[in-house]
Short mmCIF file of C-alpha atoms in Angstrom, two decimals:
data_model
loop_
_atom_site.label_atom_id
_atom_site.label_comp_id
_atom_site.label_asym_id
_atom_site.label_seq_id
_atom_site.Cartn_x
_atom_site.Cartn_y
_atom_site.Cartn_z
CA UNK A 11 118.37 89.70 83.63
CA UNK A 12 116.40 91.16 86.50
CA UNK A 13 114.25 88.72 88.47
CA UNK A 14 111.14 89.30 90.43
CA UNK A 15 109.33 86.83 92.72
CA UNK A 16 105.62 87.37 93.17
CA UNK A 17 103.31 85.49 95.56
CA UNK A 18 99.58 85.36 94.90
CA UNK A 19 100.44 85.32 91.16
CA UNK A 20 97.61 82.99 90.06
CA UNK A 21 94.95 85.78 90.12
CA UNK A 22 94.18 89.43 90.81
CA UNK A 23 96.96 91.95 91.27
CA UNK A 24 99.68 89.35 91.51
CA UNK A 25 98.72 87.74 88.18
CA UNK A 26 98.69 91.18 86.48
CA UNK A 27 102.06 92.11 87.99
CA UNK A 28 103.58 88.83 86.79
CA UNK A 29 102.43 89.37 83.21
CA UNK A 30 103.47 93.03 83.18
CA UNK A 31 106.90 92.49 84.57
CA UNK A 32 107.45 89.69 82.10
CA UNK A 33 106.40 92.08 79.24
CA UNK A 34 109.12 94.48 80.54
CA UNK A 35 111.68 91.78 80.21
CA UNK A 36 112.02 90.60 83.84
CA UNK A 37 112.26 86.90 84.73
CA UNK A 38 109.23 86.23 86.89
CA UNK A 39 108.88 83.58 89.49
CA UNK A 40 105.15 83.31 89.80
CA UNK A 41 104.14 81.69 93.11
CA UNK A 42 100.81 80.31 94.30
CA UNK A 43 98.86 77.39 95.61
CA UNK A 44 96.88 76.53 92.47
CA UNK A 45 99.24 74.81 90.03
CA UNK A 46 96.84 74.82 87.07
CA UNK A 47 96.20 78.54 87.35
CA UNK A 48 99.97 79.21 87.60
CA UNK A 49 100.58 77.14 84.50
CA UNK A 50 97.93 79.28 82.67
CA UNK A 51 99.65 82.51 83.88
CA UNK A 52 103.05 81.18 82.75
CA UNK A 53 101.66 80.46 79.30
CA UNK A 54 101.54 84.22 78.67
CA UNK A 55 105.39 84.45 78.55
CA UNK A 56 108.47 82.19 78.48
CA UNK A 57 109.91 84.56 81.16
CA UNK A 58 107.29 83.41 83.73
CA UNK A 59 108.30 80.42 85.85
CA UNK A 60 105.52 78.88 87.97
CA UNK A 61 106.29 77.84 91.49
CA UNK A 62 103.58 76.09 93.49
CA UNK A 63 103.60 76.04 97.26
CA UNK A 64 101.49 77.13 100.25
CA UNK A 65 102.92 80.23 101.92
CA UNK A 66 101.04 79.38 105.18
CA UNK A 67 103.17 76.15 105.53
CA UNK A 68 106.59 77.17 106.76
CA UNK A 69 108.37 73.88 105.94
CA UNK A 70 106.92 73.91 102.40
CA UNK A 71 107.83 77.60 101.92
CA UNK A 72 111.42 77.03 103.05
CA UNK A 73 111.77 74.10 100.73
CA UNK A 74 110.24 75.82 97.72
CA UNK A 75 112.36 78.92 98.18
CA UNK A 76 115.62 77.47 99.48
CA UNK A 77 117.56 78.19 96.21
CA UNK A 78 115.61 81.26 95.06
CA UNK A 79 117.28 84.69 94.58
CA UNK A 80 115.61 87.79 93.32
CA UNK A 81 116.16 91.51 92.80
CA UNK A 82 112.58 92.25 93.78
CA UNK A 83 110.12 90.35 95.92
CA UNK A 84 106.42 91.27 95.91
CA UNK A 85 104.46 89.39 98.62
CA UNK A 86 100.96 89.76 97.19
CA UNK A 87 98.99 86.73 98.32
CA UNK A 88 95.99 87.62 100.33
CA UNK A 89 92.44 86.65 101.43
CA UNK A 90 89.46 88.17 103.21
CA UNK A 91 86.77 86.75 105.43
CA UNK A 92 84.26 88.87 107.33
CA UNK A 93 82.95 88.49 110.84
CA UNK A 94 79.27 89.09 110.77
CA UNK A 95 77.25 90.63 113.61
CA UNK A 96 80.29 90.88 115.90
CA UNK A 97 80.52 87.03 116.14
CA UNK A 98 84.19 86.15 116.56
CA UNK A 99 84.89 82.91 114.73
CA UNK A 100 88.40 81.91 115.60
CA UNK A 101 88.82 79.70 112.56
CA UNK A 102 88.17 82.62 110.19
CA UNK A 103 90.60 84.83 111.99
CA UNK A 104 93.32 82.27 111.95
CA UNK A 105 92.81 81.67 108.22
CA UNK A 106 93.05 85.34 107.38
CA UNK A 107 96.02 85.98 109.66
CA UNK A 108 97.83 82.94 108.31
CA UNK A 109 97.54 84.04 104.69
CA UNK A 110 97.89 87.82 105.05
CA UNK A 111 100.46 88.04 107.74
CA UNK A 112 102.12 84.69 108.67
CA UNK A 113 102.43 83.79 104.95
CA UNK A 114 104.61 86.84 104.10
CA UNK A 115 106.64 86.23 107.27
CA UNK A 116 107.29 82.61 106.17
CA UNK A 117 108.41 83.88 102.79
CA UNK A 118 110.77 86.38 104.30
CA UNK A 119 112.21 83.71 106.61
CA UNK A 120 113.17 81.73 103.50
CA UNK A 121 114.19 84.56 101.16
CA UNK A 122 116.04 87.14 103.25
CA UNK A 123 119.29 85.21 103.80
CA UNK A 124 119.93 85.27 100.04
CA UNK A 125 118.77 88.81 99.19
CA UNK A 126 121.67 91.01 98.03
CA UNK A 127 122.23 94.60 98.98
CA UNK A 128 120.11 96.85 96.82
CA UNK A 129 117.24 94.39 96.51
CA UNK A 130 113.73 95.31 97.43
CA UNK A 131 110.86 93.59 99.22
CA UNK A 132 107.31 94.83 98.71
CA UNK A 133 104.56 93.75 101.05
CA UNK A 134 100.99 94.17 99.87
CA UNK A 135 98.75 95.34 102.64
CA UNK A 136 95.63 97.54 102.44
CA UNK A 137 94.41 100.99 103.47
CA UNK A 138 91.51 99.19 105.19
CA UNK A 139 93.39 98.85 108.44
CA UNK A 140 93.35 102.60 108.97
CA UNK A 141 89.72 102.66 110.12
CA UNK A 142 87.50 100.30 112.18
CA UNK A 143 85.28 99.19 109.38
CA UNK A 144 82.32 96.91 110.21
CA UNK A 145 82.95 93.11 109.76
CA UNK A 146 86.63 93.82 109.00
CA UNK A 147 88.08 92.71 112.33
CA UNK A 148 90.18 89.87 110.89
CA UNK A 149 91.16 91.49 107.60
CA UNK A 150 92.03 94.84 109.13
CA UNK A 151 94.05 93.23 111.96
CA UNK A 152 96.10 91.19 109.44
CA UNK A 153 96.83 94.24 107.41
CA UNK A 154 97.69 96.32 110.45
CA UNK A 155 100.13 93.61 111.59
CA UNK A 156 101.72 93.57 108.15
CA UNK A 157 102.08 97.38 108.09
CA UNK A 158 103.82 97.52 111.41
CA UNK A 159 106.04 94.55 110.52
CA UNK A 160 107.03 96.17 107.19
CA UNK A 161 107.88 99.53 108.75
CA UNK A 162 109.87 97.99 111.57
CA UNK A 163 111.72 95.60 109.24
CA UNK A 164 112.67 98.54 107.06
CA UNK A 165 114.54 100.00 109.97
CA UNK A 166 116.48 96.79 110.77
CA UNK A 167 117.31 95.92 107.14
CA UNK A 168 118.64 99.35 106.27
CA UNK A 169 122.09 98.36 107.31
CA UNK A 170 122.00 95.49 104.82
CA UNK A 171 120.81 97.92 102.12
CA UNK A 172 117.68 95.81 101.59
CA UNK A 173 114.77 98.13 100.91
CA UNK A 174 111.13 97.51 102.12
CA UNK A 175 108.08 98.96 100.41
CA UNK A 176 104.62 98.83 101.97
CA UNK A 177 101.89 98.76 99.28
CA UNK A 178 98.35 99.76 100.48
CA UNK A 179 95.67 99.52 97.87
CA UNK A 180 92.09 100.60 98.14
CA UNK A 181 89.47 98.68 96.25
CA UNK A 182 90.84 96.79 93.24
CA UNK A 183 88.67 94.77 90.84
CA UNK A 184 89.71 91.23 91.56
CA UNK A 185 88.07 87.87 92.21
CA UNK A 186 88.35 88.62 95.98
CA UNK A 187 86.50 91.99 95.84
CA UNK A 188 83.96 90.43 93.51
CA UNK A 189 82.57 88.63 96.59
CA UNK A 190 81.87 91.86 98.48
CA UNK A 191 78.28 92.79 98.98
CA UNK A 192 78.77 96.53 99.76
CA UNK A 193 79.70 99.71 97.76
CA UNK A 194 83.44 100.00 96.88
CA UNK A 195 84.15 103.62 95.98
CA UNK A 196 86.93 104.59 93.62
CA UNK A 197 87.68 101.08 92.56
CA UNK A 198 90.52 100.56 90.09
CA UNK A 199 91.29 97.74 87.71
CA UNK A 200 94.15 95.31 88.12
CA UNK A 201 95.80 96.97 85.11
CA UNK A 202 95.73 100.35 86.86
CA UNK A 203 96.93 98.81 90.11
CA UNK A 204 99.88 97.11 88.46
CA UNK A 205 100.84 100.22 86.57
CA UNK A 206 100.80 102.28 89.81
CA UNK A 207 102.74 99.72 91.82
CA UNK A 208 105.41 99.15 89.16
CA UNK A 209 105.94 102.93 88.62
CA UNK A 210 106.29 103.66 92.34
CA UNK A 211 108.55 100.65 92.99
CA UNK A 212 110.77 101.66 90.13
CA UNK A 213 111.23 105.05 91.86
CA UNK A 214 112.06 103.43 95.16
CA UNK A 215 108.92 104.42 97.01
CA UNK A 216 108.80 103.10 100.61
CA UNK A 217 105.03 103.42 100.96
CA UNK A 218 102.56 103.16 98.10
CA UNK A 219 98.85 103.90 98.74
CA UNK A 220 96.34 104.21 95.96
CA UNK A 221 94.12 105.34 94.46
CA UNK A 222 95.65 108.57 95.82
CA UNK A 223 92.46 110.44 96.64
CA UNK A 224 90.88 107.44 98.36
CA UNK A 225 94.01 106.84 100.40
CA UNK A 226 94.28 110.52 101.40
CA UNK A 227 90.61 110.49 102.56
CA UNK A 228 91.20 107.47 104.76
CA UNK A 229 94.45 108.77 106.22
CA UNK A 230 92.87 112.09 106.98
CA UNK A 231 89.81 110.37 108.60
CA UNK A 232 92.19 108.24 110.67
CA UNK A 233 93.57 111.42 112.27
CA UNK A 234 90.13 112.09 113.89
CA UNK A 235 89.42 111.03 117.52
CA UNK A 236 88.77 107.27 117.66
CA UNK A 237 85.23 107.83 118.93
CA UNK A 238 84.40 109.86 115.85
CA UNK A 239 86.03 107.26 113.62
CA UNK A 240 83.77 104.57 115.15
CA UNK A 241 80.63 106.83 114.73
CA UNK A 242 81.44 107.35 111.03
CA UNK A 243 81.99 103.63 110.44
CA UNK A 244 78.67 102.76 112.15
CA UNK A 245 76.96 105.30 109.86
CA UNK A 246 78.35 103.52 106.81
CA UNK A 247 76.51 100.32 107.58
CA UNK A 248 73.06 101.85 108.27
#
C-alpha cells in the first residue's frame, strides 16, 4: 500500500488532501499540532493515521518522525501574519518563518534519511512571493525562502532519485484566507486545489502553480522592472 505523509492536515488544503488520498486507497499519516482536529480528520477513513507534533520544534519533530517512511511527503503546514504600515514586528516575522520555512526544514531533517529512491517530497509555497505585495513582507519572504530551498534541494537529491515538487497556490478558500480583508481574485476551493495537486504530483510535476491563469499573470508581472512591480503593488492598495 502506498503511504503519504501530510503536514498541516488538520485544516485547509492539508485536510482535503488527507481525505482525498485516503479515498484513493493510500495510507495517510496526517500530521498537525491540534490533536482533536486530527482525530476528527482521521474519523473520515480507517486509512488516516493522526500524528500530533509541532513542526517548529526540531526535537519534537525528530522524535515524532523517527520511524516514519513514506512514498510521498507533502509539507503543507503554513500560516500568515501581516505587517501593517511598514512596522516590522520581529515576533510576527519569526512566527511566520518558523512555520512556513523552518518547519518544513525540520521535517526534511527527520524524514530524508529514510526516503527510498523514487519517493517524492512536495513543499507547499505560494505564488505570493513573486511580487512585493503590501503587508506581505513576512509571508512572502518565507515562501521565497521555501522556493529557493526546494529548487536547490532538487538538484542535490537527484543523485538519490528523490524527487522534489514545489507547489505554489494562489488564493484557496481556507480558514487562513478567511481572515483576509482584501479582494482575492480567482480563488479556488480546497476540493479544486486538492484535485489539481494530486493530478500534477501523479504526473511527476516538479513545479505546480495554480490556478493556471492567475499564476501566469503573476509570473509575467514578475518579469517587469522591479520599480514597475512596486508601482503596481502600491496601486493595488489605494
